[in-house]
PDB file of C-alpha atoms in Angstrom:
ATOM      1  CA  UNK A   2      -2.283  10.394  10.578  1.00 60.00           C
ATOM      2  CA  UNK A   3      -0.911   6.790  11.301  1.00 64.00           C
ATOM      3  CA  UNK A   4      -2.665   3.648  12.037  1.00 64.00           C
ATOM      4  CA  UNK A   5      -2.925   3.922  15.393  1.00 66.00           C
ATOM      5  CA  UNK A   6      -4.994   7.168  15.000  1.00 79.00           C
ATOM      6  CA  UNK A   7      -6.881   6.050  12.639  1.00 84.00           C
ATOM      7  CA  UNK A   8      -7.919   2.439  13.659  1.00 89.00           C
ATOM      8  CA  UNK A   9     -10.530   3.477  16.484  1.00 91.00           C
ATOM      9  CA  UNK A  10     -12.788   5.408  14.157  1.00 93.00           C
ATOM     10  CA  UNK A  11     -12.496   2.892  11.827  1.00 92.00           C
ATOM     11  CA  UNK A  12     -13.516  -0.263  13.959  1.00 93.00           C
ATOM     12  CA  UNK A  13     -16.078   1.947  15.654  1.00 95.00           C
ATOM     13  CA  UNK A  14     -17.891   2.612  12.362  1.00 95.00           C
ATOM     14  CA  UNK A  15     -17.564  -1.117  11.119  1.00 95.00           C
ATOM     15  CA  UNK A  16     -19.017  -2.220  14.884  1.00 95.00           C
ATOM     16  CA  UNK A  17     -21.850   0.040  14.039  1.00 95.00           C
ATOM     17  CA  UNK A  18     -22.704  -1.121  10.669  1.00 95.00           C
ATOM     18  CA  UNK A  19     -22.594  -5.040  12.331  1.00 94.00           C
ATOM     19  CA  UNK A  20     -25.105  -3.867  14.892  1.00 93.00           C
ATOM     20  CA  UNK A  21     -27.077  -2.357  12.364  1.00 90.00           C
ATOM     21  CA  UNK A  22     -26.979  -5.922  10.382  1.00 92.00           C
ATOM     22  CA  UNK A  23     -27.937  -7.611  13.671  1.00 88.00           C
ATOM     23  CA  UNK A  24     -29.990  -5.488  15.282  1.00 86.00           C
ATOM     24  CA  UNK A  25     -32.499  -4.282  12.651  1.00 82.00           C
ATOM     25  CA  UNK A  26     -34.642  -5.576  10.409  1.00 83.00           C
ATOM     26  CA  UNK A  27     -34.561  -4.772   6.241  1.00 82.00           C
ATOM     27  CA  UNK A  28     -34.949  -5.590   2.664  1.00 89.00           C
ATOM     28  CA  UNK A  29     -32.353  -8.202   0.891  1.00 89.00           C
ATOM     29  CA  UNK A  30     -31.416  -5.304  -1.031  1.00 90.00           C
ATOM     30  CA  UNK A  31     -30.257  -2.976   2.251  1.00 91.00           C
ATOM     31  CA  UNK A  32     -28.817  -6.388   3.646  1.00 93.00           C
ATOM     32  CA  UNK A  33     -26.612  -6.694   0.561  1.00 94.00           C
ATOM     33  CA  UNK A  34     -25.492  -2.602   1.069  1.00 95.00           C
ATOM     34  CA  UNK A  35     -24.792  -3.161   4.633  1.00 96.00           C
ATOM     35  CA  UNK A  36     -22.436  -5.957   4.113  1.00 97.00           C
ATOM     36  CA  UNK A  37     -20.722  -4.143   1.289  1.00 97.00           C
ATOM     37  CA  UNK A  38     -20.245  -0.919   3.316  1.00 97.00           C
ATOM     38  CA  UNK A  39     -19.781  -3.461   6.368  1.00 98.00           C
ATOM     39  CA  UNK A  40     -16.632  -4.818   3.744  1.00 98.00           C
ATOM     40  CA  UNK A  41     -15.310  -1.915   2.991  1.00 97.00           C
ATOM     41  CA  UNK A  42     -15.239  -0.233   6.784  1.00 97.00           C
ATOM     42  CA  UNK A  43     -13.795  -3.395   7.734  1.00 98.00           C
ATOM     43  CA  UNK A  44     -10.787  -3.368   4.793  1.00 97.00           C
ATOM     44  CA  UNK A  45     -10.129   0.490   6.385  1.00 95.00           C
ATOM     45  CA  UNK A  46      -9.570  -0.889   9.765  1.00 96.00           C
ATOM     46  CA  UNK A  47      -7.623  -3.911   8.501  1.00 96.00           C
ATOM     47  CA  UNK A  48      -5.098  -1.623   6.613  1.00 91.00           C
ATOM     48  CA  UNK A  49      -4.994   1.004  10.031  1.00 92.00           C
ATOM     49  CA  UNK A  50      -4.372  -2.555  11.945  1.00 92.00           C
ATOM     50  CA  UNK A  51      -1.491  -3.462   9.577  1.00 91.00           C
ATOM     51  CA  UNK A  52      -0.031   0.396   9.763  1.00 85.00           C
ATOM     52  CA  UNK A  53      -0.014   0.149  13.314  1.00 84.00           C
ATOM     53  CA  UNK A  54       1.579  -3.241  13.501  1.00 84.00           C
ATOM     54  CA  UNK A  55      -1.163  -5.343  14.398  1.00 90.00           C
ATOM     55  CA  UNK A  56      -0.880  -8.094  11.949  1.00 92.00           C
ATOM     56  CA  UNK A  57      -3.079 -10.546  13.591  1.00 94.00           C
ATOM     57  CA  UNK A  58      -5.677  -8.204  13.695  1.00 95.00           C
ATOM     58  CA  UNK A  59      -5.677  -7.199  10.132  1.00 95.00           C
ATOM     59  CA  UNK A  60      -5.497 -10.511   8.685  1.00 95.00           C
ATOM     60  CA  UNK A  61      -9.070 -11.233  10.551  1.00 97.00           C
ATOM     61  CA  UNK A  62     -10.549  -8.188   9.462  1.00 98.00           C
ATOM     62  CA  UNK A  63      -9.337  -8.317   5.860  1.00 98.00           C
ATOM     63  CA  UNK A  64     -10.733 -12.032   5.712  1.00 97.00           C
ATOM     64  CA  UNK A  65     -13.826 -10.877   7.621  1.00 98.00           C
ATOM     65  CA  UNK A  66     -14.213  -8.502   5.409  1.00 98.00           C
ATOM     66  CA  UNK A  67     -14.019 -10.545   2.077  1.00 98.00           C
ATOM     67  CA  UNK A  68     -16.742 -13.288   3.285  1.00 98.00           C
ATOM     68  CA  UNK A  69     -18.779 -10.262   4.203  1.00 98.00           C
ATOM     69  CA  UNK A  70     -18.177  -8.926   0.453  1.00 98.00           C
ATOM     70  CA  UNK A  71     -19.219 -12.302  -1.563  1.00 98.00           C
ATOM     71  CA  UNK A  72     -22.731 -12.830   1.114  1.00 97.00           C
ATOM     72  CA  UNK A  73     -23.350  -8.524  -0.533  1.00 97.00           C
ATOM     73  CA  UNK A  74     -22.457 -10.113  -3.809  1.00 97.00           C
ATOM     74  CA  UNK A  75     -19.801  -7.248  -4.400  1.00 97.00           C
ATOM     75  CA  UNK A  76     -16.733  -9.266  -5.616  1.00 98.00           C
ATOM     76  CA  UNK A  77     -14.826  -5.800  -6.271  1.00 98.00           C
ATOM     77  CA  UNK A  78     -14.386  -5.601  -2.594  1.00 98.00           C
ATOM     78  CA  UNK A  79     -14.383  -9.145  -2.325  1.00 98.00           C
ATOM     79  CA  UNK A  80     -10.709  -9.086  -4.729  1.00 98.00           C
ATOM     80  CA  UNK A  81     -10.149  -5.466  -2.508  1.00 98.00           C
ATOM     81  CA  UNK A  82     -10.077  -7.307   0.649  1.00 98.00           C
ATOM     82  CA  UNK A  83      -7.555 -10.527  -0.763  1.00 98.00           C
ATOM     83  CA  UNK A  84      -5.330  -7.203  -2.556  1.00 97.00           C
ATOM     84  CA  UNK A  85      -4.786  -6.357   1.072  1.00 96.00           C
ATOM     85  CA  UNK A  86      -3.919  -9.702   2.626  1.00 96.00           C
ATOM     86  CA  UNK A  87      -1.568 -10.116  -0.021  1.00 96.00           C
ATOM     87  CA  UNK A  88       0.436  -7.106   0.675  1.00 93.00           C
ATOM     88  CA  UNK A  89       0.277  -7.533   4.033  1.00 94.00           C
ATOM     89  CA  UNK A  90       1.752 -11.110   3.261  1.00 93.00           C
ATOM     90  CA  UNK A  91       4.683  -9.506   1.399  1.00 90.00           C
ATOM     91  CA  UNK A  92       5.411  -6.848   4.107  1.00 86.00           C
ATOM     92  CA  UNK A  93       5.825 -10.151   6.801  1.00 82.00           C
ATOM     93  CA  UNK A  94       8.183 -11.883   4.975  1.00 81.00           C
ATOM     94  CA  UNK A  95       5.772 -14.145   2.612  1.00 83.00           C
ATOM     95  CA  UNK A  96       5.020 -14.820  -0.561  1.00 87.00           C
ATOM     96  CA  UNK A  97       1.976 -12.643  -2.005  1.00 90.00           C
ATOM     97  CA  UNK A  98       2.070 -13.888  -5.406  1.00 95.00           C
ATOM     98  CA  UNK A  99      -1.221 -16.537  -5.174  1.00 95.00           C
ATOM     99  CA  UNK A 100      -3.489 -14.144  -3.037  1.00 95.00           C
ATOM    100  CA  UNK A 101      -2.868 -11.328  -5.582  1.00 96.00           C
ATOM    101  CA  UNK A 102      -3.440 -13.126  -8.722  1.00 96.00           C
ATOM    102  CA  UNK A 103      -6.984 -14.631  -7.219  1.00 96.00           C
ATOM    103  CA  UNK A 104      -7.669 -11.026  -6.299  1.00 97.00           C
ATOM    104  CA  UNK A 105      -7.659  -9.970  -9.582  1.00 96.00           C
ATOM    105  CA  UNK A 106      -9.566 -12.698 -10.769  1.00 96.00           C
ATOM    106  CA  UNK A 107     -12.478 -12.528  -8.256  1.00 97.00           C
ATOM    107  CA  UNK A 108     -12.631  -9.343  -9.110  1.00 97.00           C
ATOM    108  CA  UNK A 109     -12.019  -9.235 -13.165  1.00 94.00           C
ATOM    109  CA  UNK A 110     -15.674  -9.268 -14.419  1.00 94.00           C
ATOM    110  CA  UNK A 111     -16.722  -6.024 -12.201  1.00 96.00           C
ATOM    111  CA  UNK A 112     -13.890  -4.531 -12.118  1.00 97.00           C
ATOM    112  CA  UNK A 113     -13.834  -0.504 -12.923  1.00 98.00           C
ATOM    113  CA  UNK A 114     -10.836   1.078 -14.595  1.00 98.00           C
ATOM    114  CA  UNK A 115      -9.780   2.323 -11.241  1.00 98.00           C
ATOM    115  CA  UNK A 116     -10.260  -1.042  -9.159  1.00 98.00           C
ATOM    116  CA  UNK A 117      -8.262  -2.833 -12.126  1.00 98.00           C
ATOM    117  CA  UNK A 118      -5.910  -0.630 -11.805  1.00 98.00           C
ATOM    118  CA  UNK A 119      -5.324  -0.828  -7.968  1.00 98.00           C
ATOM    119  CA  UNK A 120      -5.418  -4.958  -8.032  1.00 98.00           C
ATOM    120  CA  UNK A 121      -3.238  -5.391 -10.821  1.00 98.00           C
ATOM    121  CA  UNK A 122      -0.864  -2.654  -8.990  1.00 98.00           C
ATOM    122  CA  UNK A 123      -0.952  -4.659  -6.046  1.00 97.00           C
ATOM    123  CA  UNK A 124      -0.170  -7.617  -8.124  1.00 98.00           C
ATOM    124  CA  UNK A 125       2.595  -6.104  -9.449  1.00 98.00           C
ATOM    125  CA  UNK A 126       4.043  -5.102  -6.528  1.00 97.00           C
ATOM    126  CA  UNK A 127       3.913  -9.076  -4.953  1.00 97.00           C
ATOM    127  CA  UNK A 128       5.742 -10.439  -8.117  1.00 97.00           C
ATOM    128  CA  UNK A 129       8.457  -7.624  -7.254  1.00 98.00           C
ATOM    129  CA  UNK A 130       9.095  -9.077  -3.847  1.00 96.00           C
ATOM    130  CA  UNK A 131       9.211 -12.332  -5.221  1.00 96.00           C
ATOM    131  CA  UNK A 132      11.907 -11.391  -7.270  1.00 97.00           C
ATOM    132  CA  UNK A 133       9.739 -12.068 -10.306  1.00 98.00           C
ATOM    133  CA  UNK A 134      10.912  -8.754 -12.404  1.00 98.00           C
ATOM    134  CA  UNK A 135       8.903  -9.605 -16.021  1.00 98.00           C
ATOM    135  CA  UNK A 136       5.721 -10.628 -14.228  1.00 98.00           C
ATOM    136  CA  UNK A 137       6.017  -7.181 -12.066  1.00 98.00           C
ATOM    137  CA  UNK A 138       6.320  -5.486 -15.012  1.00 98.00           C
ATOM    138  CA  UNK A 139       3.633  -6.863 -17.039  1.00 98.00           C
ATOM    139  CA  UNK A 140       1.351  -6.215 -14.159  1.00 98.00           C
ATOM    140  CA  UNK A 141       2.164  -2.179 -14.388  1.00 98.00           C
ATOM    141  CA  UNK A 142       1.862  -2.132 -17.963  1.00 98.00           C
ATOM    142  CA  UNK A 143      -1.910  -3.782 -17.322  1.00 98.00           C
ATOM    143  CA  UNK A 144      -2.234  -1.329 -14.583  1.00 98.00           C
ATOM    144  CA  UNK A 145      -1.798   1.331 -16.774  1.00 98.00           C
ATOM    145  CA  UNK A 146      -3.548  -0.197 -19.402  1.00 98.00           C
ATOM    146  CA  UNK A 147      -6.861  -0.953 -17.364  1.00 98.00           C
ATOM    147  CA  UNK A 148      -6.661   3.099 -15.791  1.00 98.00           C
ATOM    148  CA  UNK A 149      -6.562   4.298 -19.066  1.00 96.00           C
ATOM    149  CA  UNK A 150      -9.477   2.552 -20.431  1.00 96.00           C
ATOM    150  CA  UNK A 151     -12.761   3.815 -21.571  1.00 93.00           C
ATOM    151  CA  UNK A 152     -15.581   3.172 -18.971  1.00 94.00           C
ATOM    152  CA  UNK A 153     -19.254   5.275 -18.079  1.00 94.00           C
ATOM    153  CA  UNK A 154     -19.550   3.387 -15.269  1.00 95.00           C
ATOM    154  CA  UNK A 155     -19.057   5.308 -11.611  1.00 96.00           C
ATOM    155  CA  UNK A 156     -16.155   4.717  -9.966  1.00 97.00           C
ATOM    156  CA  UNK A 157     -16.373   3.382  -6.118  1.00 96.00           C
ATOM    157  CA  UNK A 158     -15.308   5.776  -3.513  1.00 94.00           C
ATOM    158  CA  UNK A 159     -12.677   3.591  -2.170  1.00 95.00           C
ATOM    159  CA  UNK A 160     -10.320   4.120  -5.258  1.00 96.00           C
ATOM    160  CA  UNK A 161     -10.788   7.591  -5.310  1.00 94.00           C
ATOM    161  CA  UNK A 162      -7.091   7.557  -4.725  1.00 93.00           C
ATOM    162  CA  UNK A 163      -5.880   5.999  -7.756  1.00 97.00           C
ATOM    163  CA  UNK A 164      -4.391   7.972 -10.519  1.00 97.00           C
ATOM    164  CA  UNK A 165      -0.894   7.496 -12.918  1.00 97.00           C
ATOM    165  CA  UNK A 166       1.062   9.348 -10.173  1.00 96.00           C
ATOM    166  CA  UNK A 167       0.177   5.802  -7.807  1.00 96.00           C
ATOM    167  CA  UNK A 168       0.708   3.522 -10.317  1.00 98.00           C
ATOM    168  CA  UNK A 169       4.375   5.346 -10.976  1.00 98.00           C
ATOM    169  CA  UNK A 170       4.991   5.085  -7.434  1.00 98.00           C
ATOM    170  CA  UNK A 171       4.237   1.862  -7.363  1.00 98.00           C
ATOM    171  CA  UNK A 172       6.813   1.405 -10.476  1.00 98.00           C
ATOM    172  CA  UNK A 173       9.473   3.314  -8.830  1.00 98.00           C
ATOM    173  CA  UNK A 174       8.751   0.794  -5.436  1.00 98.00           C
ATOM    174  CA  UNK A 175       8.714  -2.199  -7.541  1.00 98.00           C
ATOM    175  CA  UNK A 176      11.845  -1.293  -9.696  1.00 98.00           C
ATOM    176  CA  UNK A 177      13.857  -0.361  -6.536  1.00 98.00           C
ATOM    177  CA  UNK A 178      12.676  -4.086  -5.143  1.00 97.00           C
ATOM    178  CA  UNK A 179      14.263  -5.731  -8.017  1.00 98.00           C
ATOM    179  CA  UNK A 180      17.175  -3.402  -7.713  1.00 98.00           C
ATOM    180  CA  UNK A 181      16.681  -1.362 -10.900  1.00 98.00           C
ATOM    181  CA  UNK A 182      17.898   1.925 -10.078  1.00 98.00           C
ATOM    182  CA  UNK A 183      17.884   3.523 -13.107  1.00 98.00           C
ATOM    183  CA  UNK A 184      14.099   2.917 -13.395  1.00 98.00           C
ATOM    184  CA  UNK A 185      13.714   3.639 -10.534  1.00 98.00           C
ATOM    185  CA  UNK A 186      14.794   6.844  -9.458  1.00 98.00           C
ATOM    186  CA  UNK A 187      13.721   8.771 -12.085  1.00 98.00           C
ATOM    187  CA  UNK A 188       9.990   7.779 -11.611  1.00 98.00           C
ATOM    188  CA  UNK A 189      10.191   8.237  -8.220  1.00 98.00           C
ATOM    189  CA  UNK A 190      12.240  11.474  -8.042  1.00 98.00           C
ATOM    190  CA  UNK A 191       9.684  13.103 -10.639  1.00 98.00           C
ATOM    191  CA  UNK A 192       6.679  12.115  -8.542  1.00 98.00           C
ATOM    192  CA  UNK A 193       8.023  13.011  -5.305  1.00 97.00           C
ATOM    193  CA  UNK A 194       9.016  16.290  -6.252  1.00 96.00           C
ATOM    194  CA  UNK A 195       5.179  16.596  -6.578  1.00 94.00           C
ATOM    195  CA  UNK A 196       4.066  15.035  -3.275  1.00 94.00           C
ATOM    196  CA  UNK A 197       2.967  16.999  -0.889  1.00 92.00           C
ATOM    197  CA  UNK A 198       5.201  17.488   2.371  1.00 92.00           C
ATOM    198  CA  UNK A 199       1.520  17.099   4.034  1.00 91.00           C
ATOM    199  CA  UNK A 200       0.991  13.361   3.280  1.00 91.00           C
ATOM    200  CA  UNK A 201       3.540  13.068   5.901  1.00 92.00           C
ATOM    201  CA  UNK A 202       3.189   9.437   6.276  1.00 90.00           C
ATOM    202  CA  UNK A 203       3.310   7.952   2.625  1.00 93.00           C
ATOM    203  CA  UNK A 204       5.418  10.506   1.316  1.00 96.00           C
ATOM    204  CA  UNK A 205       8.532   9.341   3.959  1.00 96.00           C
ATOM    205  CA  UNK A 206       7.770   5.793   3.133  1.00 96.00           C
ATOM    206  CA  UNK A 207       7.936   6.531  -0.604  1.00 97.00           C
ATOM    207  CA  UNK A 208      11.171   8.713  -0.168  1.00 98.00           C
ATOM    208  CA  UNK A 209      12.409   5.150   1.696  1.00 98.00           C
ATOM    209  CA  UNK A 210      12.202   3.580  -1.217  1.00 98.00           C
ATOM    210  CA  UNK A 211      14.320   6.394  -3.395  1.00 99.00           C
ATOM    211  CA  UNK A 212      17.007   6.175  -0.806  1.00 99.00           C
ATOM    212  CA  UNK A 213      17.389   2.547  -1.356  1.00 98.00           C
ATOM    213  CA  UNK A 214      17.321   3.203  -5.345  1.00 98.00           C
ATOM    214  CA  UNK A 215      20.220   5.956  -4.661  1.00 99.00           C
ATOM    215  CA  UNK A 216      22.383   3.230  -2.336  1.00 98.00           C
ATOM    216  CA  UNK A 217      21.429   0.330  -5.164  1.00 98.00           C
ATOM    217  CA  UNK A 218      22.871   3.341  -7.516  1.00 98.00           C
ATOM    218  CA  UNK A 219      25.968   4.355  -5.192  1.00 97.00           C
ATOM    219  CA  UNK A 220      25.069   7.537  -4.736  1.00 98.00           C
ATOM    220  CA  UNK A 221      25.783   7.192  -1.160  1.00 98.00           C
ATOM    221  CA  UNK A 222      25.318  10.848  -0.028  1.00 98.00           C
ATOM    222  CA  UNK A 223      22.110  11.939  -1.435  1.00 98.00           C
ATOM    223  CA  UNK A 224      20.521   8.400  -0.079  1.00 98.00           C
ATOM    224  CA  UNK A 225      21.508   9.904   3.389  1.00 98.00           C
ATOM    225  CA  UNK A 226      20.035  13.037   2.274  1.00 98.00           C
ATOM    226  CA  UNK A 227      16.718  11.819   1.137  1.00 98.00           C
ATOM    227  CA  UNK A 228      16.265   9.427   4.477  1.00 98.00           C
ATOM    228  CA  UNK A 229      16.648  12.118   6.176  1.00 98.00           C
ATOM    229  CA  UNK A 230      14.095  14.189   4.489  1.00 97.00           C
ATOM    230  CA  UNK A 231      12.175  10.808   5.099  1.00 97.00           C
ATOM    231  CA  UNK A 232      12.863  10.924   9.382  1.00 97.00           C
ATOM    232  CA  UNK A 233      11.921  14.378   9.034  1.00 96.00           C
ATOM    233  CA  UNK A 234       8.267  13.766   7.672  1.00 95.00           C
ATOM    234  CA  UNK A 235       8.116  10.744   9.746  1.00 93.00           C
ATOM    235  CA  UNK A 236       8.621  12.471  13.041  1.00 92.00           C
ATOM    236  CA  UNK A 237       5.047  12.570  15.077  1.00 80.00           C
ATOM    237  CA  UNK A 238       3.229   9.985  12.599  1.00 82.00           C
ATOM    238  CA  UNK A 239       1.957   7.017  14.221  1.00 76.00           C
ATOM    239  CA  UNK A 240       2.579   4.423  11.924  1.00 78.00           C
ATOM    240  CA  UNK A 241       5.442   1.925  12.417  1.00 85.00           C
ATOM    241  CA  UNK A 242       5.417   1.110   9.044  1.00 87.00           C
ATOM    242  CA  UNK A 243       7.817   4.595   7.803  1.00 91.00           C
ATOM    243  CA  UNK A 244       9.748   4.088  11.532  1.00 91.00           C
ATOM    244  CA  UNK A 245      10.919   0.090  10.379  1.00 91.00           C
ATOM    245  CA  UNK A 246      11.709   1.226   6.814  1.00 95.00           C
ATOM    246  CA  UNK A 247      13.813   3.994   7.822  1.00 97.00           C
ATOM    247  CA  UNK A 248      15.786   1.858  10.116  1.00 96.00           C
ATOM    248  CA  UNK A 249      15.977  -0.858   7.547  1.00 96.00           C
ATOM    249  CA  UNK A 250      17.566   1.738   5.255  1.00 98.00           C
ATOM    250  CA  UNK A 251      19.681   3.006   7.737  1.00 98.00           C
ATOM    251  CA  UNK A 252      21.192  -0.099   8.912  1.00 97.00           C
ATOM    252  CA  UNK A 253      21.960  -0.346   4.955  1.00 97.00           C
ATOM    253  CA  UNK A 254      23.980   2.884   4.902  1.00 97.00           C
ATOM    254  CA  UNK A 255      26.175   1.976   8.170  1.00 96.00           C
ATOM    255  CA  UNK A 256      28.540   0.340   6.116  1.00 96.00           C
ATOM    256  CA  UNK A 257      29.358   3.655   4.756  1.00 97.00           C
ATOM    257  CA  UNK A 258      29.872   5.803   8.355  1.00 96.00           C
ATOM    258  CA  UNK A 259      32.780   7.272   6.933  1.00 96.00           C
ATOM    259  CA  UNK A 260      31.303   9.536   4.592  1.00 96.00           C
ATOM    260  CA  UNK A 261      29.844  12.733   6.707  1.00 96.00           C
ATOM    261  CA  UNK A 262      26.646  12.594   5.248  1.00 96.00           C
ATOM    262  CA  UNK A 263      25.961   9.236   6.659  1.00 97.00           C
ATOM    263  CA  UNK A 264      27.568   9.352  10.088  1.00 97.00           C
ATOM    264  CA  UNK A 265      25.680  12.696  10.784  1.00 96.00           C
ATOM    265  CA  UNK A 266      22.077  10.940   9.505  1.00 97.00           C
ATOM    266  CA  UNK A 267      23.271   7.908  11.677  1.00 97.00           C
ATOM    267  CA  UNK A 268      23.494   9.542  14.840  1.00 96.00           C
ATOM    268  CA  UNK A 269      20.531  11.559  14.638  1.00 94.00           C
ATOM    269  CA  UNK A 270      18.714   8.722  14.224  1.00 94.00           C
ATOM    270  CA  UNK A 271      20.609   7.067  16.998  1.00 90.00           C
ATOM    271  CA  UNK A 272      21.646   4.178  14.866  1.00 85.00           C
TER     272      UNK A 272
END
């Protein structure tokens, strides 16, 4: 499911937790877990904002949703909530350098393995659209570092998500940013081939990003192959985040209408 499925339940469960704030009375303690949850609903509906194109919108509740994470005193939400603004700075156009390193370091003394892992992913993945290949790849080698690292200490649900598979991802994304396609593809063509067709959404936005890797590489014909595996998975999702990278890559491979491949990908997609 896309953003705009997704955003109503979202800002319908963070309008609830707000009245619950408002409305009710309760220890300090329950105050500070409301605010935290309150942060964390808030982060969901910022990213569903962002897939859905609603920039604005996300920006507010990823900043509402970091003030709400310092008054609960949870400052691995608090570093959550900047991880997001910063990608969502890098996917307008902006430098996400500054917001990502202060994530990490509001974040640094509470961090888990897993939230470590996810910030200094993040990080990595705003030096790689700043063209900044050796701080990228320091950042993944930290990610990697901080995932593997010994901790007793519970995870949060909201990183449930991370594993080596995301962090390789993220590799293959940031490689294929700082045109390094033979990093690149092999990362992401291994974990791809293990995605599952189901994560419809992510999986076409990550198969964007091998296309581009194959065009960097000029394997011309099995870019226009894999974006169309992309459109395929795309198709129904209501996100416009895979629908403006698959254009983006397709406008890429127009130079090359003359090989079959291409032209027949091209018109399908009516480009």
């Amino acid at each position: 499911m896309g953003g705009a499925e997704t955003f109503p339940v979202y800002a319908a469960e963070a309008d609830y937790t707000q009245q619950l704030l408002h409305e009710s009375s309760h220890t300090e303690d329950i105050e500070r877990e409301l605010l935290a949850l309150l942060a964390e609903q808030q982060q969901q509906a910022g990213w569903a904002a962002f897939d859905h194109g609603q920039h604005k919108l996300a920006e507010q509740l990823y900043e509402d949703s970091r003030q709400n994470a310092e008054d609960a005193q949870a400052f691995d939400l608090a570093g959550n909530a900047l991880a997001y603004a910063a990608y969502q700075q890098t996917a307008t156009q902006q430098s996400g350098t500054a917001l990502a390193a202060d994530s990490y370091e509001v974040a640094r003394r509470v961090a888990t393995p897993k939230v470590s892992a996810l910030l200094l992913e993040r990080k990595a993945w705003a030096h790689a659209t700043a063209g900044e290949a050796a701080e990228a790849d320091r950042a993944l080698n930290l990610a990697r570092e901080a995932l593997n690292a010994p901790s007793n200490r519970p995870e949060p649900d909201w990183v449930f998500w991370i594993d080596a598979a995301e962090i390789d991802i993220m590799a293959g994304r940031c490689w294929t940013e700082l045109r390094l396609p033979l990093r690149a593809v092999p990362v992401l063509e291994r974990v791809l081939g293990e995605f599952d067709d189901t994560h419809a959404r992510d999986k076409s936005l990550y198969l964007t990003w091998l296309a581009t890797s194959y065009l960097h590489a000029c394997e011309v014909e099995q870019a226009a192959v894999t974006l169309g595996h992309a459109a395929d998975l795309a198709a129904g999702v209501t996100s416009v985040r895979p629908a403006r990278r698959i254009e983006t890559v397709a406008r890429r491979l127009a130079r090359h209408r003359s090989t079959p491949a291409v032209a027949d990908l091209l018109a399908r997609l009516n480009v």
